[in-house]
Coordinates of C-alpha atoms in Angstrom, one line a residue:
Chain A
M18 CA 183.2 -18.9 46.1
R19 CA 181.9 -18.2 42.7
S20 CA 183.0 -15.0 41.2
Q21 CA 180.7 -12.2 40.2
A22 CA 181.9 -12.5 36.6
M23 CA 180.8 -16.1 36.7
I24 CA 177.3 -15.0 37.9
R25 CA 177.1 -12.4 35.2
S26 CA 178.2 -14.9 32.6
M27 CA 175.7 -17.4 33.8
L28 CA 172.8 -14.9 33.9
S29 CA 173.5 -13.5 30.5
W30 CA 173.7 -16.9 28.9
M31 CA 170.4 -17.8 30.5
L32 CA 168.8 -14.8 28.8
A33 CA 170.6 -15.5 25.5
A34 CA 169.0 -18.9 25.5
C35 CA 165.5 -17.3 25.7
F36 CA 164.7 -19.7 28.4
T37 CA 165.7 -17.4 31.1
V38 CA 166.2 -19.5 34.1
A39 CA 166.1 -18.0 37.6
A40 CA 169.1 -17.5 39.6
V41 CA 169.4 -21.1 40.6
A42 CA 168.4 -22.5 37.3
H43 CA 165.3 -23.7 39.1
H44 CA 162.6 -22.6 36.8
S45 CA 161.8 -20.3 33.9
T46 CA 161.6 -16.6 34.7
A47 CA 158.9 -16.1 32.2
E48 CA 156.7 -14.9 35.0
F49 CA 158.6 -11.6 35.3
D50 CA 158.8 -8.7 32.9
Y51 CA 162.4 -7.7 32.8
T52 CA 161.7 -4.8 30.5
K53 CA 159.9 -3.0 33.4
Q54 CA 161.1 -1.6 36.7
V55 CA 158.9 -0.7 39.7
T56 CA 160.1 0.9 42.9
I57 CA 158.2 0.2 46.1
K58 CA 158.8 1.5 49.7
G59 CA 157.8 0.0 52.9
T60 CA 158.7 -2.1 56.0
V61 CA 160.1 -5.6 55.8
K62 CA 157.6 -8.1 57.2
E63 CA 159.7 -11.2 56.7
V64 CA 162.9 -12.5 55.0
Q65 CA 162.6 -16.1 53.8
W66 CA 166.1 -17.4 53.3
T67 CA 164.9 -20.5 51.5
N68 CA 165.3 -22.7 48.5
P69 CA 164.6 -22.8 45.7
H70 CA 164.2 -19.1 46.0
S71 CA 164.6 -16.5 48.8
Y72 CA 162.0 -13.8 49.3
I73 CA 161.4 -10.6 51.1
Q74 CA 157.8 -9.9 52.2
L75 CA 157.4 -6.1 52.2
I76 CA 154.4 -4.2 53.6
A77 CA 154.5 -1.3 51.1
D78 CA 152.8 2.0 50.9
G79 CA 149.9 1.7 48.5
D80 CA 147.3 4.1 47.2
G81 CA 146.0 6.2 50.1
A82 CA 146.1 4.5 53.5
Q83 CA 145.9 1.0 52.0
K84 CA 149.1 -1.0 52.6
V85 CA 150.0 -3.7 50.1
Q86 CA 152.1 -6.8 50.8
W87 CA 154.6 -7.5 48.1
S88 CA 156.5 -10.8 47.6
V89 CA 159.9 -10.1 46.2
E90 CA 162.1 -12.9 45.0
I91 CA 165.7 -12.0 45.8
G92 CA 167.7 -15.0 44.5
S93 CA 168.6 -18.1 46.4
P94 CA 170.6 -18.7 49.6
S95 CA 173.8 -19.8 48.0
L96 CA 173.6 -17.2 45.2
N97 CA 172.8 -14.3 47.6
I98 CA 175.6 -15.2 49.9
N99 CA 178.0 -15.3 47.0
M100 CA 176.7 -11.8 46.0
G101 CA 177.7 -10.5 49.4
W102 CA 174.4 -10.8 51.4
K103 CA 174.5 -12.0 55.0
K104 CA 171.8 -13.7 57.0
N105 CA 171.0 -10.4 58.8
S106 CA 171.6 -8.0 55.9
V107 CA 167.9 -7.4 55.9
K108 CA 165.7 -7.9 58.9
A109 CA 162.0 -7.7 59.7
G110 CA 161.2 -4.1 60.6
D111 CA 163.8 -2.6 58.2
V112 CA 162.4 0.3 56.2
V113 CA 163.6 -0.1 52.6
S114 CA 162.9 0.7 49.0
M115 CA 163.1 -2.0 46.4
T116 CA 163.4 -1.6 42.6
L117 CA 162.1 -4.7 41.0
S118 CA 160.9 -6.3 37.8
P119 CA 157.3 -7.1 38.3
A120 CA 155.3 -10.2 37.6
R121 CA 153.5 -10.3 34.3
N122 CA 150.3 -11.2 36.0
G123 CA 150.0 -7.8 37.7
K124 CA 150.1 -9.1 41.2
P125 CA 152.3 -7.5 43.9
Y126 CA 155.1 -9.9 43.1
G127 CA 158.5 -9.3 41.5
T128 CA 162.1 -10.1 41.3
L129 CA 164.6 -7.8 43.0
R130 CA 167.0 -5.6 41.1
V131 CA 168.2 -3.3 43.9
L132 CA 167.2 -2.8 47.6
T133 CA 168.1 0.5 49.2
F134 CA 168.2 1.2 52.9
A135 CA 167.3 4.5 54.5
D136 CA 171.0 5.4 54.8
G137 CA 171.5 4.9 51.1
K138 CA 173.3 1.5 51.4
K139 CA 172.3 -0.9 48.6
L140 CA 172.1 -4.6 48.0
E141 CA 171.6 -6.0 44.6
G142 CA 169.2 -8.8 43.8
V143 CA 169.9 -11.3 41.2
A144 CA 167.8 -9.6 38.6
A145 CA 170.2 -6.6 38.7
R146 CA 172.7 -8.6 36.6
V147 CA 170.3 -9.8 34.0
G148 CA 171.0 -8.4 30.6
A149 CA 174.5 -7.2 31.5
G150 CA 176.0 -9.1 28.6
P151 CA 178.4 -12.0 28.6
G152 CA 181.0 -11.8 31.3
P153 CA 184.7 -12.5 31.0
G154 CA 185.4 -16.0 30.0
G155 CA 182.8 -16.5 27.4
P156 CA 180.1 -19.1 27.4
P157 CA 180.3 -22.1 29.5
P158 CA 180.8 -25.3 27.6
G159 CA 177.5 -26.9 26.8
A160 CA 175.6 -23.6 27.3
A161 CA 173.3 -22.2 24.7
P162 CA 174.9 -20.7 21.6
A163 CA 175.3 -16.9 21.5
A164 CA 172.7 -16.5 18.8
P165 CA 169.1 -16.7 20.2
A166 CA 168.1 -20.3 20.4
P167 CA 164.4 -20.2 20.9
A168 CA 162.9 -23.6 21.6
T169 CA 160.7 -23.4 18.6
K170 CA 163.8 -23.7 16.5
A171 CA 164.9 -26.9 18.2
P172 CA 166.3 -29.4 15.8
Chain B
M18 CA 181.3 -83.5 81.5
R19 CA 180.1 -81.8 78.4
I20 CA 179.5 -78.5 80.4
M21 CA 183.0 -78.7 81.8
K22 CA 184.4 -79.1 78.3
T23 CA 182.5 -76.1 77.0
L24 CA 183.6 -74.0 80.0
K25 CA 187.2 -75.0 79.4
W26 CA 186.9 -74.0 75.7
L27 CA 185.4 -70.7 76.5
L28 CA 188.1 -70.0 79.1
C29 CA 190.8 -70.8 76.7
T30 CA 189.2 -68.6 74.0
A31 CA 189.0 -65.7 76.4
V32 CA 192.6 -66.1 77.5
L33 CA 193.7 -66.2 73.9
A34 CA 191.7 -63.1 73.0
A35 CA 193.0 -61.2 76.0
S36 CA 196.7 -62.1 75.3
T37 CA 196.4 -61.0 71.7
S38 CA 194.3 -57.9 72.1
G39 CA 196.9 -56.2 74.3
A40 CA 199.7 -56.7 71.8
A41 CA 197.5 -55.5 68.9
D42 CA 195.8 -52.5 70.6
S43 CA 197.0 -49.9 68.3
A44 CA 196.7 -52.0 65.2
S45 CA 193.1 -52.9 66.0
A46 CA 192.1 -49.2 66.3
A47 CA 191.5 -48.9 62.6
S48 CA 189.3 -52.0 62.4
G49 CA 187.5 -50.7 65.5
R50 CA 186.6 -47.6 63.5
D51 CA 185.6 -49.7 60.6
A52 CA 182.9 -51.2 62.8
L53 CA 181.1 -47.8 62.6
F54 CA 180.7 -48.0 58.8
G55 CA 177.9 -49.5 56.8
I56 CA 174.1 -49.4 57.1
W57 CA 172.3 -48.8 60.4
M58 CA 168.7 -48.9 61.3
P59 CA 167.2 -46.9 64.2
D60 CA 166.3 -49.0 67.2
A61 CA 163.4 -46.9 68.4
A62 CA 163.1 -43.8 66.0
P63 CA 161.6 -41.8 68.9
R64 CA 158.9 -39.3 68.1
T65 CA 159.9 -37.4 71.3
L66 CA 163.5 -37.0 72.5
K67 CA 164.2 -37.5 76.1
T68 CA 167.3 -36.9 78.1
A69 CA 169.8 -39.8 78.6
N70 CA 168.1 -40.4 81.9
G71 CA 164.7 -40.6 80.3
K72 CA 163.5 -37.2 81.6
A73 CA 161.9 -34.3 79.7
P74 CA 164.4 -31.9 78.2
P75 CA 165.2 -28.8 80.3
L76 CA 163.2 -26.3 78.3
N77 CA 163.1 -22.7 79.5
A78 CA 159.8 -20.9 80.0
A79 CA 159.5 -19.4 76.5
A80 CA 160.5 -22.6 74.8
S81 CA 158.1 -24.6 77.0
K82 CA 155.3 -22.3 75.8
L83 CA 156.2 -22.8 72.1
Y84 CA 156.6 -26.5 72.6
A85 CA 153.2 -26.8 74.3
E86 CA 151.6 -24.9 71.4
R87 CA 153.1 -27.4 68.9
R88 CA 152.0 -30.4 71.0
Q89 CA 148.4 -28.9 70.8
R90 CA 148.7 -28.5 67.1
L91 CA 150.0 -32.0 66.7
A92 CA 147.0 -33.3 68.8
R93 CA 144.8 -31.6 66.2
G94 CA 146.7 -33.4 63.4
D95 CA 148.6 -30.3 62.4
A96 CA 152.3 -31.1 62.0
S97 CA 153.1 -28.2 59.8
F98 CA 155.7 -26.8 62.3
D99 CA 157.9 -29.7 61.0
P100 CA 159.3 -29.1 57.5
T101 CA 159.5 -32.9 57.1
S102 CA 155.7 -32.9 56.7
W103 CA 156.1 -31.2 53.3
C104 CA 159.3 -33.1 52.3
A105 CA 161.7 -30.2 53.3
G106 CA 164.9 -31.0 55.2
P107 CA 164.3 -32.5 58.6
G108 CA 167.4 -31.0 60.2
M109 CA 169.5 -32.4 63.0
P110 CA 169.0 -34.4 65.2
R111 CA 165.5 -34.9 63.7
M112 CA 166.9 -36.8 60.8
L113 CA 168.3 -39.4 63.2
T114 CA 164.9 -39.9 64.8
M115 CA 163.3 -41.0 61.5
P116 CA 162.5 -44.7 60.9
Y117 CA 164.8 -44.8 57.9
P118 CA 168.2 -46.5 57.5
F119 CA 171.4 -44.6 56.8
E120 CA 174.9 -45.6 55.8
I121 CA 178.2 -44.3 57.1
R122 CA 181.1 -44.2 54.8
A123 CA 184.5 -42.5 55.3
D124 CA 187.8 -41.6 53.8
A125 CA 190.8 -39.8 55.3
S126 CA 189.2 -36.4 54.9
R127 CA 185.6 -36.9 55.8
V128 CA 182.8 -39.1 57.1
V129 CA 179.6 -39.1 55.2
F130 CA 176.1 -40.1 56.4
I131 CA 173.9 -41.1 53.5
H132 CA 170.3 -41.1 54.6
D133 CA 167.6 -43.2 53.0
W134 CA 165.1 -40.3 53.5
Y135 CA 164.8 -38.2 50.4
R136 CA 168.4 -38.3 49.3
W137 CA 169.8 -36.3 52.3
F138 CA 173.4 -36.7 53.3
R139 CA 175.7 -34.9 55.6
T140 CA 179.4 -34.6 55.2
V141 CA 181.6 -34.4 58.3
D142 CA 184.8 -32.7 57.7
L143 CA 187.7 -34.2 59.6
G144 CA 189.9 -31.1 59.4
A145 CA 190.7 -29.0 62.5
G146 CA 188.5 -26.2 63.8
D147 CA 184.9 -25.2 63.5
V148 CA 183.6 -23.8 60.2
E149 CA 182.1 -20.3 60.4
P150 CA 178.6 -20.8 58.9
P151 CA 177.9 -18.3 56.1
L152 CA 174.2 -19.2 56.5
P153 CA 172.6 -21.8 58.7
L154 CA 171.7 -25.0 57.0
T155 CA 169.5 -28.0 57.7
M156 CA 172.5 -30.3 58.3
G157 CA 174.7 -27.5 59.6
F158 CA 178.5 -27.6 59.4
P159 CA 179.7 -30.8 61.1
V160 CA 183.3 -31.1 62.0
G161 CA 184.7 -34.4 63.4
H162 CA 187.6 -36.2 64.9
W163 CA 188.4 -39.6 66.2
E164 CA 189.0 -40.3 69.9
G165 CA 190.1 -44.0 69.7
N166 CA 187.2 -45.8 68.1
T167 CA 184.7 -43.0 68.9
L168 CA 183.8 -40.5 66.3
V169 CA 183.1 -37.1 67.8
I170 CA 181.2 -34.7 65.7
R171 CA 180.5 -31.0 66.6
T172 CA 177.9 -29.3 64.5
N173 CA 177.0 -25.6 64.4
G174 CA 175.1 -23.5 61.9
L175 CA 171.8 -25.4 62.2
I176 CA 168.8 -23.6 60.7
D177 CA 166.1 -22.9 63.3
T178 CA 163.1 -23.5 61.0
T179 CA 163.6 -27.3 61.7
V180 CA 162.6 -29.1 64.9
M181 CA 164.6 -31.5 66.9
D182 CA 162.0 -34.3 66.9
A183 CA 158.6 -35.1 65.5
S184 CA 156.9 -33.6 68.6
G185 CA 158.3 -30.1 67.8
L186 CA 161.1 -29.8 70.3
P187 CA 162.5 -26.4 69.3
H188 CA 166.0 -25.1 68.8
S189 CA 167.7 -21.9 67.8
E190 CA 170.5 -21.2 65.4
E191 CA 172.8 -21.0 68.4
L192 CA 172.4 -24.7 68.8
V193 CA 175.6 -26.7 69.0
L194 CA 175.4 -30.5 68.8
T195 CA 178.2 -32.7 70.0
E196 CA 177.8 -36.3 69.0
R197 CA 179.9 -39.2 70.2
L198 CA 179.3 -42.3 68.0
R199 CA 180.7 -45.7 69.0
V200 CA 179.8 -49.3 68.5
L201 CA 178.6 -50.9 71.8
P202 CA 179.8 -54.3 72.9
D203 CA 176.5 -55.8 71.7
G204 CA 177.1 -54.6 68.2
R205 CA 174.7 -51.7 68.2
L206 CA 175.7 -48.1 67.3
E207 CA 175.3 -45.5 70.0
D208 CA 175.0 -41.8 69.2
R209 CA 175.2 -39.8 72.5
I210 CA 174.3 -36.3 71.6
T211 CA 174.9 -33.2 73.8
I212 CA 172.5 -30.4 73.0
N213 CA 173.7 -27.0 73.9
D214 CA 171.1 -24.3 73.1
P215 CA 171.0 -21.6 75.8
E216 CA 168.2 -19.8 74.0
N217 CA 165.8 -22.7 74.5
Y218 CA 167.2 -24.9 77.3
T219 CA 168.2 -24.0 80.9
Q220 CA 171.3 -26.2 80.6
P221 CA 173.1 -28.5 78.1
W222 CA 171.5 -32.0 78.0
D223 CA 172.3 -35.4 76.5
T224 CA 170.1 -37.7 74.6
V225 CA 171.1 -41.2 73.3
L226 CA 170.0 -42.8 70.1
T227 CA 170.9 -46.3 69.2
F228 CA 170.9 -48.2 65.9
H229 CA 171.2 -51.8 64.9
R230 CA 172.4 -53.8 61.9
D231 CA 169.6 -55.1 59.7
A232 CA 170.6 -57.2 56.7
A233 CA 167.4 -56.2 55.0
A234 CA 167.9 -52.5 55.3
R235 CA 168.9 -50.6 52.1
V236 CA 169.6 -47.0 51.4
T237 CA 167.5 -46.4 48.4
D238 CA 166.7 -43.4 46.1
D239 CA 163.8 -42.2 48.1
V240 CA 161.9 -39.3 46.4
C241 CA 159.6 -37.8 49.0
P242 CA 157.4 -35.6 46.7
D243 CA 156.5 -38.8 44.7
R244 CA 155.3 -40.3 47.9
L245 CA 153.1 -37.3 48.7
A246 CA 151.8 -37.4 45.1
R247 CA 150.8 -41.0 45.7
G248 CA 148.9 -40.0 48.9
E249 CA 151.5 -41.5 51.2
P250 CA 153.0 -39.7 54.2
A251 CA 156.2 -37.8 54.0
E252 CA 157.5 -39.9 56.8
R253 CA 156.4 -43.5 57.2
P254 CA 155.4 -44.7 60.6
A255 CA 158.0 -46.5 62.7
P256 CA 157.7 -50.3 62.3
Q257 CA 156.3 -52.2 65.3
R258 CA 159.2 -53.7 67.2
A259 CA 157.7 -57.2 66.7
N260 CA 157.5 -56.7 63.0
A261 CA 160.8 -54.9 62.6
S262 CA 163.4 -56.8 60.6
R263 CA 166.3 -57.3 63.0
Q264 CA 168.5 -59.8 61.4
Q265 CA 171.6 -59.6 63.5
A266 CA 175.2 -59.9 62.5
A267 CA 174.7 -58.5 59.1
P268 CA 178.1 -57.9 57.6
A269 CA 178.8 -54.2 57.2
P270 CA 179.7 -53.2 53.7
M271 CA 183.2 -52.0 54.5
A272 CA 184.5 -49.0 52.9
K273 CA 188.0 -50.2 52.1
P274 CA 190.2 -47.2 51.2
V275 CA 192.0 -47.1 47.9
S276 CA 195.7 -46.7 48.0
A277 CA 195.8 -43.8 45.5
S278 CA 192.6 -41.9 45.4
R279 CA 192.2 -40.1 42.1
L280 CA 188.9 -38.3 42.4
A281 CA 188.2 -38.0 46.1
G282 CA 187.5 -34.5 47.4
I283 CA 185.1 -31.6 46.9
W284 CA 184.6 -30.2 43.4
E285 CA 182.5 -27.6 41.7
P286 CA 181.5 -27.0 38.1
K287 CA 184.0 -24.9 36.2
T288 CA 181.1 -23.3 34.3
F289 CA 177.4 -23.8 34.2
G290 CA 175.6 -25.5 31.4
I291 CA 171.8 -25.4 31.4
M292 CA 171.4 -26.3 27.8
V293 CA 172.3 -29.4 25.8
P294 CA 172.5 -27.9 22.3
N295 CA 172.4 -29.8 19.1
A296 CA 171.0 -33.0 20.6
P297 CA 169.7 -35.1 17.7
L298 CA 166.1 -35.1 18.7
S299 CA 163.8 -37.6 17.0
G300 CA 160.4 -36.6 15.8
A301 CA 158.9 -37.6 19.1
G302 CA 161.5 -35.6 20.9
Q303 CA 161.0 -32.6 18.8
E304 CA 157.3 -32.7 19.5
I305 CA 157.9 -32.6 23.2
V306 CA 160.4 -29.8 23.1
A307 CA 158.1 -27.8 20.8
R308 CA 155.2 -28.3 23.3
N309 CA 157.5 -27.2 26.2
A310 CA 158.6 -24.1 24.2
A311 CA 155.1 -23.1 23.4
A312 CA 154.1 -23.3 27.0
M313 CA 157.1 -21.3 28.2
Q314 CA 156.6 -18.7 25.5
S315 CA 153.1 -18.2 26.7
G316 CA 154.5 -17.2 30.0
K317 CA 154.1 -20.4 32.0
I318 CA 156.6 -21.8 34.4
M319 CA 157.7 -25.3 33.2
Q320 CA 157.6 -27.8 36.0
T321 CA 160.2 -30.5 35.0
A322 CA 161.5 -33.3 37.2
W323 CA 164.3 -30.9 38.3
V324 CA 162.0 -28.0 39.1
S325 CA 159.6 -30.2 40.9
C326 CA 162.4 -31.5 43.1
R327 CA 162.8 -35.0 41.7
P328 CA 165.7 -34.7 39.3
G329 CA 167.2 -37.7 37.6
A330 CA 170.9 -38.6 37.6
V331 CA 171.1 -37.3 34.0
S332 CA 170.7 -33.8 35.5
T333 CA 174.0 -34.3 37.4
M334 CA 175.6 -34.9 34.0
T335 CA 174.1 -32.0 32.1
M336 CA 173.3 -29.3 34.8
P337 CA 175.4 -29.9 37.9
R338 CA 175.5 -26.9 40.2
E339 CA 177.4 -26.0 43.3
K340 CA 179.6 -28.5 45.2
I341 CA 180.2 -32.2 44.4
V342 CA 181.7 -34.5 47.0
I343 CA 183.5 -37.7 45.7
M344 CA 184.5 -40.5 48.0
E345 CA 186.5 -43.4 46.6
T346 CA 186.7 -46.8 48.1
A347 CA 187.7 -50.1 46.6
D348 CA 184.1 -51.2 46.0
E349 CA 182.5 -47.9 45.2
V350 CA 182.9 -44.4 43.9
T351 CA 180.3 -42.3 45.7
L352 CA 179.1 -39.1 44.1
L353 CA 177.3 -36.7 46.4
F354 CA 175.8 -33.7 44.6
E355 CA 174.7 -30.5 46.3
M356 CA 172.5 -29.3 43.5
P357 CA 170.5 -31.2 42.4
R358 CA 170.7 -33.0 45.7
M359 CA 171.5 -36.6 44.9
V360 CA 173.7 -39.5 45.9
R361 CA 175.0 -41.6 43.1
R362 CA 176.6 -44.9 43.9
V363 CA 179.0 -46.4 41.4
R364 CA 179.7 -50.1 42.1
M365 CA 183.2 -50.7 40.9
N366 CA 184.2 -53.6 38.7
A367 CA 180.6 -54.9 38.9
S368 CA 178.0 -55.7 36.3
H369 CA 174.5 -54.5 36.0
P370 CA 172.0 -57.0 37.4
A371 CA 170.3 -59.2 34.9
K372 CA 167.0 -57.4 35.7
V373 CA 167.7 -53.8 36.2
G374 CA 165.2 -51.8 38.2
S375 CA 163.8 -48.4 37.2
D376 CA 164.3 -45.2 39.1
Y377 CA 165.6 -41.6 38.8
V378 CA 169.3 -42.5 39.5
G379 CA 169.6 -45.7 37.6
D380 CA 172.1 -48.4 38.2
S381 CA 175.8 -47.3 37.8
V382 CA 178.8 -49.6 37.5
G383 CA 182.3 -48.4 36.9
H384 CA 185.8 -49.4 36.1
W385 CA 189.1 -47.6 35.5
E386 CA 190.7 -47.3 32.0
G387 CA 194.1 -45.9 32.9
S388 CA 193.4 -42.7 34.8
T389 CA 189.8 -42.5 33.5
L390 CA 186.9 -43.6 35.5
V391 CA 184.2 -45.0 33.2
V392 CA 180.7 -45.1 34.6
D393 CA 177.9 -47.0 32.8
T394 CA 174.4 -46.2 33.9
L395 CA 171.0 -47.6 32.8
G396 CA 167.8 -48.5 34.6
F397 CA 166.4 -45.0 34.4
N398 CA 162.7 -44.3 34.9
G399 CA 162.5 -41.9 32.0
Y400 CA 161.3 -39.0 34.2
A401 CA 164.2 -36.7 33.7
E402 CA 164.7 -33.9 31.3
L403 CA 168.2 -33.2 29.9
D404 CA 168.1 -29.4 30.2
A405 CA 166.2 -26.2 30.7
R406 CA 164.3 -26.7 27.5
G407 CA 162.9 -30.0 28.8
Q408 CA 164.5 -32.2 26.2
P409 CA 163.1 -35.6 27.2
T410 CA 164.5 -38.9 28.3
S411 CA 162.9 -42.3 28.3
A412 CA 163.5 -45.6 30.2
K413 CA 165.7 -46.6 27.3
L414 CA 168.3 -43.9 28.4
H415 CA 171.8 -45.3 28.7
T416 CA 174.7 -43.1 29.6
I417 CA 178.5 -43.7 29.7
E418 CA 180.5 -41.1 31.6
R419 CA 184.2 -40.8 31.4
F420 CA 185.8 -38.9 34.3
T421 CA 189.4 -37.9 33.6
P422 CA 191.3 -36.0 36.3
S423 CA 193.9 -33.5 35.1
A424 CA 197.6 -34.3 35.6
D425 CA 197.8 -31.8 38.4
G426 CA 194.7 -33.2 40.1
N427 CA 192.9 -29.8 40.1
S428 CA 190.2 -30.5 37.6
I429 CA 188.2 -33.3 36.1
D430 CA 186.9 -33.4 32.5
I431 CA 183.7 -35.4 32.0
E432 CA 182.5 -36.7 28.7
T433 CA 179.1 -38.2 28.7
V434 CA 177.7 -40.2 25.9
V435 CA 173.9 -40.2 25.9
E436 CA 172.0 -42.8 24.1
D437 CA 168.2 -42.9 24.1
P438 CA 166.6 -44.2 20.9
E439 CA 163.2 -43.2 22.0
Y440 CA 163.9 -39.5 21.6
Y441 CA 167.2 -39.1 19.9
T442 CA 168.2 -40.4 16.5
Q443 CA 171.8 -41.3 17.5
P444 CA 174.1 -41.2 20.6
F445 CA 175.6 -37.8 21.4
T446 CA 178.3 -36.4 23.7
I447 CA 178.0 -33.8 26.5
K448 CA 181.2 -32.3 27.9
R449 CA 181.5 -30.7 31.4
S450 CA 184.4 -29.9 33.7
W451 CA 184.8 -29.6 37.4
K452 CA 187.5 -27.9 39.4
K453 CA 188.8 -28.6 42.9
S454 CA 186.9 -26.7 45.6
A455 CA 188.5 -25.2 48.7
A456 CA 185.3 -25.7 50.6
R457 CA 185.2 -28.0 53.6
H458 CA 181.5 -28.7 53.2
P459 CA 179.1 -28.6 50.3
F460 CA 176.3 -26.0 50.8
E461 CA 172.8 -27.4 50.7
Y462 CA 169.9 -27.4 48.3
D463 CA 166.7 -28.1 50.0
C464 CA 164.5 -27.9 46.9
M465 CA 161.2 -28.6 48.8
E466 CA 161.9 -25.9 51.5
N467 CA 159.7 -23.2 50.2
P468 CA 157.1 -24.2 47.6
R469 CA 155.6 -20.8 47.0
Q470 CA 152.1 -20.6 45.7
E471 CA 153.2 -18.1 43.0
D472 CA 155.4 -20.8 41.3
F473 CA 152.4 -23.0 40.7
E474 CA 149.7 -20.4 39.7
N475 CA 150.8 -20.4 36.1
A476 CA 152.6 -23.6 35.7
Y477 CA 153.0 -26.1 32.9
Y478 CA 153.5 -29.6 34.2
V479 CA 155.6 -31.8 32.0
R480 CA 154.0 -34.7 33.9
E481 CA 150.8 -34.6 36.0
Q482 CA 152.5 -36.1 39.0
Y483 CA 154.7 -33.1 39.3
R484 CA 151.8 -31.0 40.6
P485 CA 152.6 -30.0 44.2
V486 CA 150.8 -31.4 47.1
C487 CA 152.0 -28.7 49.5
M488 CA 152.5 -25.0 48.9
R489 CA 153.2 -21.9 51.0
V490 CA 150.4 -19.4 50.9
E491 CA 151.3 -15.9 52.1
G492 CA 149.2 -14.4 54.8
E493 CA 147.4 -11.1 54.3
G494 CA 148.9 -8.1 56.0
M495 CA 151.0 -9.1 59.0
A496 CA 149.5 -12.6 59.1
P497 CA 152.2 -15.2 58.7
S498 CA 152.4 -17.5 55.8
R499 CA 151.1 -21.0 56.1
M500 CA 151.8 -24.3 54.4
V501 CA 148.8 -25.8 52.8
C502 CA 148.8 -29.5 51.8
R503 CA 146.1 -31.1 49.8
R504 CA 146.2 -34.8 49.6
P505 CA 145.8 -36.1 46.0
E506 CA 142.6 -37.9 47.0
D507 CA 141.0 -34.7 48.4

């Protein structure tokens, strides 16, 4: 099992490299605005425990009587399991609130920071750890240098 | 007279065989097990599983209804209940019903099935006791043991989004498969599978799949999304029996164990590297990296070979993730990567062919220098990027990896020299380390499992062929999502 420190270290280095790569290093996370946080409430329609990313589809309260379906990326199966999630941690029909970083395109889409159940129990999504700073152990060999290394400055 | 002579010779041969086989019963057990190893080709690759008696499986009422719906969809040409149709993991026993060869290899700790279809493999742990599945997987958590020359495999933790055959036979996550694999007297491989899934079936039932040797069969580096991109089906049709290549008595490539295995086991990266810093990019290389950077900084998702589920072997050198299984035999070191999912075969003490092919994994040959395994690889197709910045590679890529296990055997240091005059001004070295894993199985990375529409709405494709053919579109309101595939010619 990978330690949480390792996850923190991995994520912080992803950010440091500017090319923030989603939890599973699958693709760039440029699509999400990590400087923003949005909280939505509603009923879970479906949990997709899938690669390359796992999702929760939430039917959320919108303006007035209109319900809005949100797609919320929560991580990936192996990563979420290592973060303490279980297959049935969240189920269709659960009423939850989710704090997320939204997509830049303004659509009802985001990456999960924290999911909170009605009884106050919480589950963290992978985005909760982003920006936490380098974890113990320092950078992994071969990872990007600590100083920002934007691609435009590639040698 | 001639017939009498022949009969006498046959009789003598039989008597001799009988007299020696009794004395050597225990000694021959190992060679009997060896008969299981090597490459096998399905006899029938059935689209519809039947019981061992040729009857319909004992579905309960609810499962019958679901199955009937799927059959109707199939009749309309809609196979989207089967993840195989968009190149996601087929699951078990669906994988064994596909018309593709597979190879069985083994060491003292595990038996590995290396499937020709899209780089899938399953590792059967030979330790005692079931594994508690943390999450159901396509291949589940198979645990095996030998009963004489029969390999018995019990698998639990099988994800219920797969189907058991191409006709859509359902299963739940309570499914437990018990397989008994043995070589029949006629030389074919028999897999007798007991299916125990009380949620869908009124009683446990058996099905039997058989396989034959085929000298022409090869386990290749099949990349399913490339086939979709070319307009080919995700699963090729089963060859007609008359046309099927059935060259009998093909010698099985035996997996002779090595006396002192230095690398065998399950490993995981000590740390994660997603960047290859300070690579001496040439002008052409810099141009590509700058183009990638501009696209990403404009907010686009970069679709590289890795992201589009067709990573090259170089990604296992620069960005290995999760578990790595190594098997070591006299003729081969086999590297099975969980993420990116890939099987690399290192032919020991061999040379590259005079005319090397061109694919994602390349051609790897290895030898030992003291306690260091040196792996030389060339024959790449130039479709892989080195890292998350999309630093390019070309068909001129040549890598030399040096795997050095630590004295205590708990870690491996890997130094890889990368040479690619197309994009780099000089060779450079990448260092990675792996540590021993306590896991009995690798987890699973089914990259094509859930190609969400959102990932492709604002994408930058490093190559045009990386555009997806299939994507999942979420339904409005409570309507379920659906997989939409658009053939390239549409």
